[in-house]
Amino acid sequence: MSEAMDRPAKILIVEDEFLISLDLRMQLSKMGYQVCTLAGSGEEAVQIAAQETPDVVLMDLHLAGEIDGLVASRQIVAQTGAAILFMTGYIGEDTGRDIETLQPLACLVKPIRIREVHEAISAWLEQKVAIKPDRSLDALNESATS
Amino acid sequence: MVQELETNTILLIEDDPGTALLVQEKLEEVGCHSACVTTGKAAMGWLAQNRPRLVLLDYSLPDVSGIELVEKLAAAPGGMPPFIVTTGMGDERVAVAMMKRGARDYLVKDASFLDSLPRVVEQALKQIAVERRLAEMEQALRDRENRLRTIFETSHAGIILVNPQGVITYANQRMADLFGCSLGELIGSTYPEHVHPDQRYAGDQKMRQLIAGEIDAVALERHYIRKDGSDFWGFLSGRRQEDEAGNLVSLVGVISDITERKLMEAERITLLERLNLATRAAGLGIWDWDVQRNELVWDDQMYELYGVRREDFPGAYESWLARVHPDDRAAGEEVSLQARRGETEYDTEFRIIRPDGAVRVIKAYGKVTRGESGNPLRMTGVNYDITEWKHAEQVLRESEARYRAIFEGVQDAIFVETPAGKILDANQRACEMYGYSREQFLGMPVARLVAPGSSLVLPRSLSGAGMLEHPIETANLRANGERFPVELSCSVQNVDGEPVMLVVVRDITERKRAEEALRESEARLRTLINAMPDIVCFKDGRGRWLEANEFDLKLFQLTGVDYRGKKDSELADFSQFYRDAFLTCEETDERAWQAGGASRGEETIPRQDGPPLVFDVIKVPTFTLGNQRQGLVVVGRDITDLKRAEQDLRTALVEKEVLLRELYHRTKNNMQVISALLNLEAARDENQALRKTLLDMDNRIRSMALVHQKLYQSQNLSSIDLKDYLSDLANLLLATYQVDPGRITLRLEAESVPVLIDSAVPCGLVINEILSNALKYAFPGGREGEIKIRLSRSAQGMIRLEIADNGVGVPPGVDIRHKDTLGVQIITGVAGRQLGAKVEVDTSHGVAWCIQFEDNRYRPRV
């Protein structure tokens, strides 16, 4: 994980509304995040995650296509260990519990604000550092400043 | 009650205690136990409870005189027991009076009273014992006499007693019946006068021997004569009855009527005689065979019998043999040989074949004449034709065999029984059915076959009256104790003059089991039907109710009504409230009949205590093979709740539709508000670039708003017709860009293509982008031209959208697809990625976009 600290966090955006994904990419890039190839479906997301190993996946829960956001997230977590940040139009009662098993950074309700995405990722990074006592002080400082 | 308490005690009735004590001591000495009472009243009380062997009665008692007491006791239930009277001195006269009233003896209380007491008592006791023994013997004798009398009087044979002088001293009723006179006339008459004159002396020898005691019994067939002069044959068995000294007291005769038998015998004799005469007259052939010389001589009758002419018969043994049936030749020769050897008589039967082919049965009889050494010299005999006889015998044998076969072959057990229920014969099936052998059956009382609790059926009279007219079902027992159900029929038949009972028994275990199984399955079915919360009703071919379940009966208020066999119109009288329902039902039944198959319909059934119920009613008519109406099954399910739910659902759906339309409408309105805001902003701003951008944004929003407008105007709220949308959007853009229709022609060639809402919005955005570009850039400086729009859908579902202008196009070397404008990003990104479309652009003449996609990325949501 220390490598992650040497470069900006890499984010995979999974969103079937193309124009929304364009918007998210623009805003995240402006904030200095590295953004992977845009994924418009669950299948694409799994494929791109395998190739580009994102740190965080910004995942739309309700995707058009054969597999939805939850299924795609499970596969990605199992394959790459990436952290998941869900976006959804609404949270159904059934998906709520399923989501928890993946321990997502957050579940943001659309329309999302890019600030919320940033805060969730920052908090996650801080927590990671805190539970790793063997981390070098340098790394700690670096993460705190970024 | 008194007799039960009989004791060995002697009762002493004595008012003087001293005397009583002395008497009791004296009695004790001779081994007699005694009890003592002092008054007549006490004596009465004691005797009511006990029975003494003897009473010693003191004549003078304080409360009652001896005579009075004896008279009272004699009238009491037990009577006066044997008693001896004791009197005072000088009362001998009294003693005599008491003796007259039954006293055994008397004792005078004088000086020798105590000494003579034991002797008098002992003598009285001995006398009592003798009397008692005599009484017992008399009783036994009376019993035996009664028994015998019963036998005599009910016997089927006549019984008489004749004294040595030949006078009838006793006879039973049957005897009188046999002789055709009354008992009074019979008794006192002499035996010989009843014997038929032709026999009056025939049996004398035997009878004399019997009377003389030389023989004990005789058994004779005697010819008797009745009072009216008619005669009958009787079988007499006679026996001597002697006194103890061996002297003849009387002769006992038992006579049974054998007239029938004698008649039959006589008949047989005459028949035989007649037959002999006939055969002799008609065809007794005589033959003579010289064994040594083998010369066979026949008389004319022989030729007749064999149907051979004299000249055709060589006259040798072999010529006879040749006429014998081939199958009988060996046996015929054997008999002949045995006769010649002297082993048997020549008495045989064989078949011959006449020249005309007729087969006759010949009875042959012959005698062998022998020489001095015993060698056979010749045989002489007769032949006669017994074919007809044989035929009759054959018929009889076959008939017997047939009956035997029926007897043995039937599935039923058959018993022949006496009227009293004793088994005389049983068939093989009976043995199998009951597990007894035929030997075990013979003589067995039929009661043993009757299961406990079942009644034994025996005829009440020999005429067969009281017998079963129809078979009954009862239970019998097998040898192993197993109980089994049977169907039993019996009749009384007269066989050879004897009434016998024929009982036919059928084992109905299987039938019972099948019936039971049927009953069980019926019960199960009925339980099931009654448990169903549905109407179930069976009707016959004429609409009469056969069976209805509880639900049905309860629903139509028929609980407790004897509905079976009634039609709906009749049942209407029982349930006034449902009158109309019943009458309607009869009509719908009729329609089901006429339809000839299962029919189904909803029926509304009113209720007194609530809203009407709706039933889904199925009526299934059945027909006989002859296509006659056989039955109707009516099954109805309460679908009231279902109907209500359906109605609720329909209402809810309508509400949701209204709501959805409203939602689309408002979305569209909101977008129009945004559009208006952008326009207002653009109008205020002097910056041309910004105004253009705002106009582009306005167009994009309006293209999306148009999708929502189309949606709320659509039928199903989930898809729109792309053709309509294209037309509307193009006109909208022409207006926006204030295009002169004479300058730029819009040519639309489209077929109806429905697209789902999820595809419609991106699709609208893409079309808006392409059309806007064409309108803005293809025809600069007032150029004229044309925009062609083509929309089609292939059989495989591929939607093909072509938008081509014949404008200025793009400068050479520029790839329009890679221009970094939002418009191009929308076309390539939204179409290519979001719709999954294949996007092509041809810039050789103007700009021509071709977008092909399948509307399958989203599924219908409603």
Tab-separated table of C-alpha atoms in Angstrom, chain B residues 54 89 162 255 284 307 338 454 485 538 558 577 600 652 719 802 809 834 840:
chain	number	residue	atom	x	y	z
B	54	LEU	CA	-88.504	-87.831	61.815
B	89	MET	CA	-100.863	-92.536	80.096
B	162	VAL	CA	-98.590	-108.235	21.607
B	255	ILE	CA	-93.272	-102.182	11.658
B	284	LEU	CA	-83.163	-114.088	-28.972
B	307	GLY	CA	-77.672	-108.634	-40.259
B	338	GLN	CA	-61.924	-118.438	-19.777
B	454	SER	CA	-74.665	-65.942	13.681
B	485	PRO	CA	-68.628	-64.265	5.407
B	538	PHE	CA	-73.685	-34.490	-8.382
B	558	LEU	CA	-80.219	-26.881	2.597
B	577	PHE	CA	-84.134	-16.836	-0.476
B	600	ARG	CA	-67.533	-22.749	-17.158
B	652	ALA	CA	-54.467	0.667	-8.520
B	719	SER	CA	-41.803	3.387	-25.080
B	802	GLU	CA	-29.087	7.586	-41.207
B	809	GLY	CA	-18.835	18.782	-45.399
B	834	GLN	CA	-24.254	4.000	-23.977
B	840	GLU	CA	-20.106	5.401	-39.016
